[in-house]
mmCIF file of C-alpha atoms and ligand atoms in Angstrom:
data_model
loop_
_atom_site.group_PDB
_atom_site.id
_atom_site.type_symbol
_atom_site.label_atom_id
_atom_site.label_comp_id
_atom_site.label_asym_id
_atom_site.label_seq_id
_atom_site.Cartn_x
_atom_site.Cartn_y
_atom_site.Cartn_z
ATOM 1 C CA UNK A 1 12.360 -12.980 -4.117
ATOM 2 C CA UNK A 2 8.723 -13.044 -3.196
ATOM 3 C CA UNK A 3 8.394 -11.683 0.161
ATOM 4 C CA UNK A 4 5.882 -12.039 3.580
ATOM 5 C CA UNK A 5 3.424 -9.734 3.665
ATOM 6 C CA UNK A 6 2.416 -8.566 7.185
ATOM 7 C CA UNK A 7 -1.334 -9.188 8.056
ATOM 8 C CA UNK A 8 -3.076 -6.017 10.182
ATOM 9 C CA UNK A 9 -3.028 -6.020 13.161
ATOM 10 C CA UNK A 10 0.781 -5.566 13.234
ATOM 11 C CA UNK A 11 2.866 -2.374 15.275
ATOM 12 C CA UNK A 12 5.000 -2.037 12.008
ATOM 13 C CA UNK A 13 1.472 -1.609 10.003
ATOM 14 C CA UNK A 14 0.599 1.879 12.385
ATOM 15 C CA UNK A 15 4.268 3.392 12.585
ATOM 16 C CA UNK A 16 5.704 5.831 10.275
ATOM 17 C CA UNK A 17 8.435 4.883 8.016
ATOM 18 C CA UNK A 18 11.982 6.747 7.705
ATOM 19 C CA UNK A 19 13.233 8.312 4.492
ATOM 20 C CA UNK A 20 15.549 7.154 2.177
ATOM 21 C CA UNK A 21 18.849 8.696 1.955
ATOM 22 C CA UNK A 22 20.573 7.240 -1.348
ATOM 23 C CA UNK A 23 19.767 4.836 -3.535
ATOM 24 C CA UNK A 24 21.796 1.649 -2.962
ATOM 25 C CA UNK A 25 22.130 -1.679 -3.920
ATOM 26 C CA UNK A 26 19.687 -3.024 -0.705
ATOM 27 C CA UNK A 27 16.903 -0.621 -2.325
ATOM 28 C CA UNK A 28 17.084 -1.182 -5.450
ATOM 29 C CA UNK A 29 17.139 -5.335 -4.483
ATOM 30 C CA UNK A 30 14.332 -4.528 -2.037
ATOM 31 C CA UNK A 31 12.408 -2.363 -5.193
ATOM 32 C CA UNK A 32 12.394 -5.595 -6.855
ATOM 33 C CA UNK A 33 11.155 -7.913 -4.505
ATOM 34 C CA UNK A 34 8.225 -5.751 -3.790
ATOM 35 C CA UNK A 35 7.077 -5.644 -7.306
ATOM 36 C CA UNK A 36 7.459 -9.263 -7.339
ATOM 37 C CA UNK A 37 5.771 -9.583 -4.085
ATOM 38 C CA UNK A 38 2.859 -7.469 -5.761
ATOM 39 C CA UNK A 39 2.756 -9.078 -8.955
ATOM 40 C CA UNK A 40 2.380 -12.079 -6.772
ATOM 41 C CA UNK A 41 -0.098 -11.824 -4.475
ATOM 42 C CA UNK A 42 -2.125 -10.059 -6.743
ATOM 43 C CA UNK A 43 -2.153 -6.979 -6.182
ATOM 44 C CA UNK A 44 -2.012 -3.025 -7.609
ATOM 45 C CA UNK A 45 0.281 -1.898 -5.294
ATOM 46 C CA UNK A 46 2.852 -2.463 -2.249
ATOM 47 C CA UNK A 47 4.434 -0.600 0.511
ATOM 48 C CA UNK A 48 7.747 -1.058 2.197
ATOM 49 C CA UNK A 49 6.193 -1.730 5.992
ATOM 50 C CA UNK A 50 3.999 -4.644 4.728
ATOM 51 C CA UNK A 51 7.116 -6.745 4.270
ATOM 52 C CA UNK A 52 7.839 -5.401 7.637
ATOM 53 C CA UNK A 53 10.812 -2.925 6.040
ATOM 54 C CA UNK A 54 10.504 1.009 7.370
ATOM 55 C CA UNK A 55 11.601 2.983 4.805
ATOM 56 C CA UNK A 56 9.770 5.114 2.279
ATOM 57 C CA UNK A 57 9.108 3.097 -0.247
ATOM 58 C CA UNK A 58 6.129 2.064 -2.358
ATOM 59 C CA UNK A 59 5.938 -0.134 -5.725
ATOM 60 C CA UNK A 60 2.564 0.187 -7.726
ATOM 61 C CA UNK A 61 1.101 -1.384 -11.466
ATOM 62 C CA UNK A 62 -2.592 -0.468 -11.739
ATOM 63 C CA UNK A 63 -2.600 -0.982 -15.836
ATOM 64 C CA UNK A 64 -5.302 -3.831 -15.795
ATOM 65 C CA UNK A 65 -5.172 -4.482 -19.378
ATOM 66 C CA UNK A 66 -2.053 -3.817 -21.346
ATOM 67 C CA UNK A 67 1.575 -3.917 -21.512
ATOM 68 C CA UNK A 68 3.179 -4.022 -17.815
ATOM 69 C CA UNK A 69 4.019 -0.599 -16.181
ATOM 70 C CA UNK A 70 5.695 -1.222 -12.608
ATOM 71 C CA UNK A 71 6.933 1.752 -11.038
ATOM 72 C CA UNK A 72 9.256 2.435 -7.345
ATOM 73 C CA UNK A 73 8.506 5.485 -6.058
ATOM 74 C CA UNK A 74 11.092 6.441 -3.142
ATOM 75 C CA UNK A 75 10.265 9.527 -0.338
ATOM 76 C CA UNK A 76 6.539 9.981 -2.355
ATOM 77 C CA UNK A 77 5.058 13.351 -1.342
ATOM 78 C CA UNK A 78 1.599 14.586 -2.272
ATOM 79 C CA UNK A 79 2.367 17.907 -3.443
ATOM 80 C CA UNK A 80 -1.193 18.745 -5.013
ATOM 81 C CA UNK A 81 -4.675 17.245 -3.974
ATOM 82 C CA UNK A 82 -7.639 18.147 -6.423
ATOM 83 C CA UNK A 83 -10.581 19.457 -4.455
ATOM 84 C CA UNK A 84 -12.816 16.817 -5.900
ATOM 85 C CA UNK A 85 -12.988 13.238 -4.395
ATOM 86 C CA UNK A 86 -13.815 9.607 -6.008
ATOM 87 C CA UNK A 87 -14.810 6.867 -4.006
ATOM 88 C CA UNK A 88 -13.907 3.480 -4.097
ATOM 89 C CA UNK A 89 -13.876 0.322 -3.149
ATOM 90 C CA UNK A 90 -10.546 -0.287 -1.775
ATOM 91 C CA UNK A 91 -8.825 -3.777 -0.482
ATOM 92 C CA UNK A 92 -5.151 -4.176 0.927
ATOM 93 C CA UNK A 93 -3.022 -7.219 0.997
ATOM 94 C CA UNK A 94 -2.694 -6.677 4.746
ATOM 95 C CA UNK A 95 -6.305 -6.949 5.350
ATOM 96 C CA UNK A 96 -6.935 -10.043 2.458
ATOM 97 C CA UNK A 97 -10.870 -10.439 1.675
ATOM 98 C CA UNK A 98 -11.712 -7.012 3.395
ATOM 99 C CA UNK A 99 -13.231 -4.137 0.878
ATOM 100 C CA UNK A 100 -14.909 -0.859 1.886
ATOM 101 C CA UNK A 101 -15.718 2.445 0.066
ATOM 102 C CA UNK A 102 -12.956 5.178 0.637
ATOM 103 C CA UNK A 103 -13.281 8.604 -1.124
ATOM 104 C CA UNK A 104 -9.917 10.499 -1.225
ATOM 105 C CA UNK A 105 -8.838 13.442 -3.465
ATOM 106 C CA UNK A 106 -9.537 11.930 -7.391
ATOM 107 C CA UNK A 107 -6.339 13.581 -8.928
ATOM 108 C CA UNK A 108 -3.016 14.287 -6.745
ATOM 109 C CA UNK A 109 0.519 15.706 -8.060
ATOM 110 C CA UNK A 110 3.048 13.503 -6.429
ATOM 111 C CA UNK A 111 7.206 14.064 -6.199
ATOM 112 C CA UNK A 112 9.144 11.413 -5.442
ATOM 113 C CA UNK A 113 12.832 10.101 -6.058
ATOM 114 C CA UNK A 114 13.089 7.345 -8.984
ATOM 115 C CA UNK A 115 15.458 4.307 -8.762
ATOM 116 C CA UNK A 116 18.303 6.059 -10.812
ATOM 117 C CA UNK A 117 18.418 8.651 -8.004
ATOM 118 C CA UNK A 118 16.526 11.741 -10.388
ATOM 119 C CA UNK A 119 13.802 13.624 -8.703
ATOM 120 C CA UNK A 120 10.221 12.903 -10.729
ATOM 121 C CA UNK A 121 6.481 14.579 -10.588
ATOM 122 C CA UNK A 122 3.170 13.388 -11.936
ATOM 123 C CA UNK A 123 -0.363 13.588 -11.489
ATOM 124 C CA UNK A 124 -1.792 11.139 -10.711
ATOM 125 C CA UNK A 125 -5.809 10.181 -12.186
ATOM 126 C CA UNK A 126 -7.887 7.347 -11.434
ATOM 127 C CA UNK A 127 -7.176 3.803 -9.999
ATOM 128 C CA UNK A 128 -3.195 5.397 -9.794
ATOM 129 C CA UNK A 129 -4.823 8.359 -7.635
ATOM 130 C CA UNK A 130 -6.504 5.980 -5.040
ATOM 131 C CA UNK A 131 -3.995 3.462 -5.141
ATOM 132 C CA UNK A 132 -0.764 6.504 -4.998
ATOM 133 C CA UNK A 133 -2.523 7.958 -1.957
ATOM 134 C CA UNK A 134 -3.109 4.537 -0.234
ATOM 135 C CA UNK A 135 0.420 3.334 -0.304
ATOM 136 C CA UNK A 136 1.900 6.785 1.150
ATOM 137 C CA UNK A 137 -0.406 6.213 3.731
ATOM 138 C CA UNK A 138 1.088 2.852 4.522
ATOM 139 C CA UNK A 139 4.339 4.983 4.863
ATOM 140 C CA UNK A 140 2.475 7.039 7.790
ATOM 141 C CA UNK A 141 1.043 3.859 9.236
ATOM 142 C CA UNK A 142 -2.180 4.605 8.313
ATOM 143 C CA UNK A 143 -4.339 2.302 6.929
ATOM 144 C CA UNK A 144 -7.783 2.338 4.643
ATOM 145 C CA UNK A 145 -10.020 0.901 7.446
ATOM 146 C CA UNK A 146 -8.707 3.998 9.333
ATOM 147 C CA UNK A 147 -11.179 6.173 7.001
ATOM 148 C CA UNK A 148 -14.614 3.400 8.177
ATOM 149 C CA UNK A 149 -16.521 4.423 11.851
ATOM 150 C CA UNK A 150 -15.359 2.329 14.716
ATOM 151 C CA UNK A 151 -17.690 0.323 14.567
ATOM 152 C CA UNK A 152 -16.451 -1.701 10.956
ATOM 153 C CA UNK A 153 -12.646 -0.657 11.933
ATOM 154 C CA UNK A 154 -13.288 -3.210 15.313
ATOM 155 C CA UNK A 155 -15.121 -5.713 13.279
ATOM 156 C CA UNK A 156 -12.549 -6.031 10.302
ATOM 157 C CA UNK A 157 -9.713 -6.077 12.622
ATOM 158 C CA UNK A 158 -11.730 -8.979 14.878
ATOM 159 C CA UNK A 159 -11.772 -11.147 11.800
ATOM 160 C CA UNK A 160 -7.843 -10.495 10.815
ATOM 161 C CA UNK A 161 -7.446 -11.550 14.481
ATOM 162 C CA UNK A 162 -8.948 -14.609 13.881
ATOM 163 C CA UNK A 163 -7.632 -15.090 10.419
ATOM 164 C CA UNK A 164 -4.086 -14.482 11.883
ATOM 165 C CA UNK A 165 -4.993 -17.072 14.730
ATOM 166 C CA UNK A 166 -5.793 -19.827 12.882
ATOM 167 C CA UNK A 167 -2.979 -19.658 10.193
ATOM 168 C CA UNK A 168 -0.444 -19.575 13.172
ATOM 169 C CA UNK A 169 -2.654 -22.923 14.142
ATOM 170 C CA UNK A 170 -2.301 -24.458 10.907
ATOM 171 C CA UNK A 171 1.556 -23.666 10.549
ATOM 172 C CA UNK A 172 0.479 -21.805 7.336
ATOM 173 C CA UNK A 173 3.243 -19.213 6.292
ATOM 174 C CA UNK A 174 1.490 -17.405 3.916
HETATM 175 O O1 LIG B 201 -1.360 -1.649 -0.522
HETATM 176 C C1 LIG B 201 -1.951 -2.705 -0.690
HETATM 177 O O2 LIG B 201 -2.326 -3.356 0.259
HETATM 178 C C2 LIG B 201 -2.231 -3.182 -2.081
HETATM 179 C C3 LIG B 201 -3.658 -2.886 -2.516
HETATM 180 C C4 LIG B 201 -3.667 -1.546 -3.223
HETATM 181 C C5 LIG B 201 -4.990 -0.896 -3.442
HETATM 182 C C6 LIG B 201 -6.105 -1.572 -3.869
HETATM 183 C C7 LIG B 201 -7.301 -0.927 -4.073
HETATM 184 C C8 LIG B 201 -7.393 0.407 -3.878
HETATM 185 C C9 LIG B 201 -6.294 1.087 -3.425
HETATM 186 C C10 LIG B 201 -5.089 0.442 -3.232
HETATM 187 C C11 LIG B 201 -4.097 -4.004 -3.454
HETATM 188 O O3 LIG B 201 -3.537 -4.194 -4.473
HETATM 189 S S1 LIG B 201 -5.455 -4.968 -2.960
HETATM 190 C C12 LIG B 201 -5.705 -6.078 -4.345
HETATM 191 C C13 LIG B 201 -6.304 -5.432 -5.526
HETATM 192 O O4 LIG B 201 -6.785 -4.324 -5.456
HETATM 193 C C14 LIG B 201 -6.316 -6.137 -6.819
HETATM 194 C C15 LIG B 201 -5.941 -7.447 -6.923
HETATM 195 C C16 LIG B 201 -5.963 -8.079 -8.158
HETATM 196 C C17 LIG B 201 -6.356 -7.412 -9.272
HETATM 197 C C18 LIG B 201 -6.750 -6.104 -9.173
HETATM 198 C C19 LIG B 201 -6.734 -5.464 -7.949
HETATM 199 ZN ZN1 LIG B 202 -2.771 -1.643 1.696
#
């Protein structure tokens, strides 16, 4: 089931999200409706407070050409940054048609609990890095335009304002 993502500004966007105990049958349902929500819109990656659910979840598929390689990470922890950063230019479904340079950490190790319930760690490289480090800060409420001066954060969130303003106008739902 293809779900509504939440446009920024939104409270649930800014608060942090709880972890998951176990995983149950309302996760593993909720797994899959993210990745289809992703796959979807499109994008490279999802987390569990854009379709307005708080828990510690985040779905990502950054292979651009290729065989399909979805993966739900549950509780994700950064366990590991690398001292050196990349930059790039990052988007978010919550905040459609907005892009801006972020530089974060280019490699991270990351733990996190897989669907069967087993304990996992990776580093992470790459597109995976930026986008693995963007979703678990959608689990802390924090988003990419956080990173920009005030200045672009005020103007980006003016035009999602808007944007939200005129699709409640034109009975749009998406
Ligand atoms: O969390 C999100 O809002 C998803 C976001 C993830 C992300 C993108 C770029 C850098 C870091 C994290 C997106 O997927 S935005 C859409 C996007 O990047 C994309 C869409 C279609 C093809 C390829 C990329
Ligand atoms: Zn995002």
């Amino acid at each position: 089931m293809i779900r509504d993502i939440l446009i920024h500004p939104d409270p649930r966007l800014k608060k942090p999200c709880e972890p998951i105990a176990a995983v149950t049958a309302e996760i593993s349902a909720l797994a899959s409706d993210m990745l289809e929500t992703m796959y979807d819109a499109p994008g490279i990656g999802l987390a569990a407070p854009q379709v307005g659910v708080m828990k510690r979840l985040i779905v990502m598929d950054c292979i651009k050409d290729g065989p399909p390689e979805p993966m739900a990470l549950l509780n994700p922890l950064v366990l590991w940054s690398s001292e050196d950063l990349a930059s790039y230019e990052e988007g978010c479904l919550s905040i459609p048609d907005q892009y801006a340079e972020v530089k974060r950490p280019s490699s991270v190790k990351v733990g996190w609990m897989d669907l069967n319930g087993t304990q996992q760690e990776r580093i992470f490289s790459g597109l995976w890095a930026t986008c693995v480090q963007h979703e678990i800060d959608h689990l802390d409420g924090k988003l990419f335009i956080d990173y920009l001066g005030p200045l672009k954060r005020q103007m980006i969130t003016r035009k999602m304002e808007k944007l939200k303003r005129e699709r409640a106008r034109s009975g749009s739902d998406y």
